[in-house]
Amino acid sequence: MSNQPPLKTLLPWHESPDPREALRQSDPTVFDIIERERRRQQDHIELIASENYVSEAVLAAMGSVFTNKYAEGLPGARYYGGCEFADQIEQLAIDRAKQLFGAEHANVQPHAGSPANEAAYMAVLKPGDRVLGMKLDHGGHLSHGARFNVSGKTYEFHAYGVERETEMLNYDTIRELALEVRPRMILVGASAYPRKIEFEPLRAIADEVDAILMMDMAHIAGLVAAKLHPDPVPYCDLVTSTTHKTLRGARGGLILSKAELARKVDKAVFPGLQGGPLLHQIAGKAVAFGEALRPEFTAYAQAIIDNMQAMADELKANGLRLVSGGTDNHLVLVDVTPFGIGGGVAEDALGRAGITVNKNLLPYDERKPNDPSGIRLGSPAMTTRGLGVEEFRQMTRWMVEILRAPEDQELGRRIAGEVKAMLTDFPVPA
Ligand SMILES: *Cc1c(COP(=O)(O)O)cnc(C)c1O
């Protein structure tokens, strides 16, 4: 032992109790890039509907020594020694997830939303099985059977979309398709659907055709947790989610299921799809589930919806068309073509003014994906920073000004300055 060099000479080692200071000393290049990202986040309005800011507590758990630990298996049944605290943290995350969503079973190991879906399919489907899911260009997700995604290569996906006139789901149409396709699974959930999804009619359709019903609530999990969106858990055999969108947790995935599917789900995640769980990420999920269990989270979720309503009203008052005419949740799809531009130009012009959004295909879009007819706007991130209805109206007025004159560089610079000034009162947790 005495011949061993001290640890300090083996590792970049710091006396500072502050991990950020340790990084600054050890690797100023990485530190500098992170600081620039921190500034970008502070100075920009973030309206990407899938993004959010985690709390300092979640950040600390994510940056913890649990990143050092291997723990293949499940709490109490691991393939590695030294898992007593790994067991505690994962069991806590499982218990909190079950409590938060009233679920019979939870697996908190999926590394992200897409692997959660992949594992959920693997738990109940055989390669080649038919699945009926939502069209990608009507708001579905890549992992719902896109032909270039592993889901689309493994299973036979068929798609339903929204109605042309209402731009909403029609459960009668889905039923007709289900009777025709006879899928093994009906999959619901979307990345760009501004309306409520109803689970009672979907359960009835699934029962009629003897299909498994699965909901991917990645976008709306926070609203479901706060009981501000119809609850999929009582009706669906499987519910998958990300943990980092409206749920405001560590970046990751989650699978909830009925008790009778528990073993199949767990085995599909490990060893079916993944190796060792990311315990630092699971620690972050545990913290976030704890935060979502507090009464303040319900107020947060209500504010997400109120803020988005204010933005939707202001957009409509200024002559923009919203897909389905409005929103029930945290996002809107805005048709920008009435202003004589496409979503690509809109995204760039707003970006120059410090407002981050994403261009988005609209249902039945006749333009190309690289410059579609729309943009998608979401309220979760800016609501986390404490902005309210007044600020959402102001942000909307800035957006409308820019969309009316997307080439006006001077206007972009002026608004970028105003954005930055407003945001000094609303710090990013860091
Ligand atoms: C975001 C999203 C996912 C995927 O999540 P990743 O963590 O990016 O893999 C899955 N399904 C839906 C509906 C989503 O919106």
PDB file of C-alpha atoms and ligand atoms in Angstrom, residues 50 111-117 139-144 188-192 216-219 240-245 251-253 376, ligand 1:
ATOM      1  CA  SER A  50     -40.109  18.940 -25.627  1.00  0.00           C
ATOM      2  CA  HIS A 111     -32.107   5.316 -20.978  1.00  0.00           C
ATOM      3  CA  ALA A 112     -34.555   7.538 -22.909  1.00  0.00           C
ATOM      4  CA  GLY A 113     -38.031   7.606 -24.430  1.00  0.00           C
ATOM      5  CA  SER A 114     -37.135   5.712 -27.598  1.00  0.00           C
ATOM      6  CA  PRO A 115     -35.563   2.735 -25.780  1.00  0.00           C
ATOM      7  CA  ALA A 116     -38.570   2.710 -23.420  1.00  0.00           C
ATOM      8  CA  ASN A 117     -40.796   2.226 -26.468  1.00  0.00           C
ATOM      9  CA  GLY A 139     -47.626  14.342 -34.880  1.00  0.00           C
ATOM     10  CA  GLY A 140     -46.455  10.787 -34.131  1.00  0.00           C
ATOM     11  CA  HIS A 141     -42.872   9.879 -33.170  1.00  0.00           C
ATOM     12  CA  LEU A 142     -39.971   8.227 -35.020  1.00  0.00           C
ATOM     13  CA  SER A 143     -40.098   5.327 -32.609  1.00  0.00           C
ATOM     14  CA  HIS A 144     -43.730   4.685 -33.625  1.00  0.00           C
ATOM     15  CA  VAL A 188     -51.290   6.263 -29.068  1.00  0.00           C
ATOM     16  CA  GLY A 189     -49.319   9.312 -28.066  1.00  0.00           C
ATOM     17  CA  ALA A 190     -47.639  12.052 -30.054  1.00  0.00           C
ATOM     18  CA  SER A 191     -44.915  14.654 -30.236  1.00  0.00           C
ATOM     19  CA  ALA A 192     -47.024  17.307 -31.896  1.00  0.00           C
ATOM     20  CA  ASP A 216     -46.593   6.950 -25.140  1.00  0.00           C
ATOM     21  CA  MET A 217     -47.133   9.986 -22.907  1.00  0.00           C
ATOM     22  CA  ALA A 218     -43.604  11.407 -23.404  1.00  0.00           C
ATOM     23  CA  HIS A 219     -44.826  14.943 -24.055  1.00  0.00           C
ATOM     24  CA  THR A 240     -44.214   4.704 -21.743  1.00  0.00           C
ATOM     25  CA  SER A 241     -42.730   8.129 -21.187  1.00  0.00           C
ATOM     26  CA  THR A 242     -39.715  10.333 -21.193  1.00  0.00           C
ATOM     27  CA  THR A 243     -38.919  11.921 -17.850  1.00  0.00           C
ATOM     28  CA  HIS A 244     -37.447  15.181 -19.193  1.00  0.00           C
ATOM     29  CA  LYS A 245     -40.297  16.945 -21.014  1.00  0.00           C
ATOM     30  CA  ARG A 251     -33.271  13.050 -19.261  1.00  0.00           C
ATOM     31  CA  GLY A 252     -34.519   9.475 -19.422  1.00  0.00           C
ATOM     32  CA  GLY A 253     -37.295   6.969 -20.026  1.00  0.00           C
ATOM     33  CA  ARG A 376     -44.290  24.111 -32.921  1.00  0.00           C
TER      34      ARG A 376
HETATM   35  C1  LIG B   1     -39.686  12.716 -27.213  1.00  0.00           C
HETATM   36  C2  LIG B   1     -40.491  11.547 -27.553  1.00  0.00           C
HETATM   37  C3  LIG B   1     -39.959  10.252 -27.492  1.00  0.00           C
HETATM   38  C4  LIG B   1     -38.497   9.937 -27.423  1.00  0.00           C
HETATM   39  O1  LIG B   1     -37.741  10.371 -26.450  1.00  0.00           O
HETATM   40  P1  LIG B   1     -36.139  10.344 -26.515  1.00  0.00           P
HETATM   41  O2  LIG B   1     -35.828  10.511 -25.085  1.00  0.00           O
HETATM   42  O3  LIG B   1     -35.743  11.496 -27.388  1.00  0.00           O
HETATM   43  O4  LIG B   1     -35.709   9.037 -27.070  1.00  0.00           O
HETATM   44  C5  LIG B   1     -40.815   9.189 -27.667  1.00  0.00           C
HETATM   45  N1  LIG B   1     -42.110   9.367 -27.929  1.00  0.00           N
HETATM   46  C6  LIG B   1     -42.650  10.589 -28.034  1.00  0.00           C
HETATM   47  C7  LIG B   1     -44.102  10.713 -28.325  1.00  0.00           C
HETATM   48  C8  LIG B   1     -41.866  11.723 -27.868  1.00  0.00           C
HETATM   49  O5  LIG B   1     -42.398  12.925 -28.008  1.00  0.00           O
END
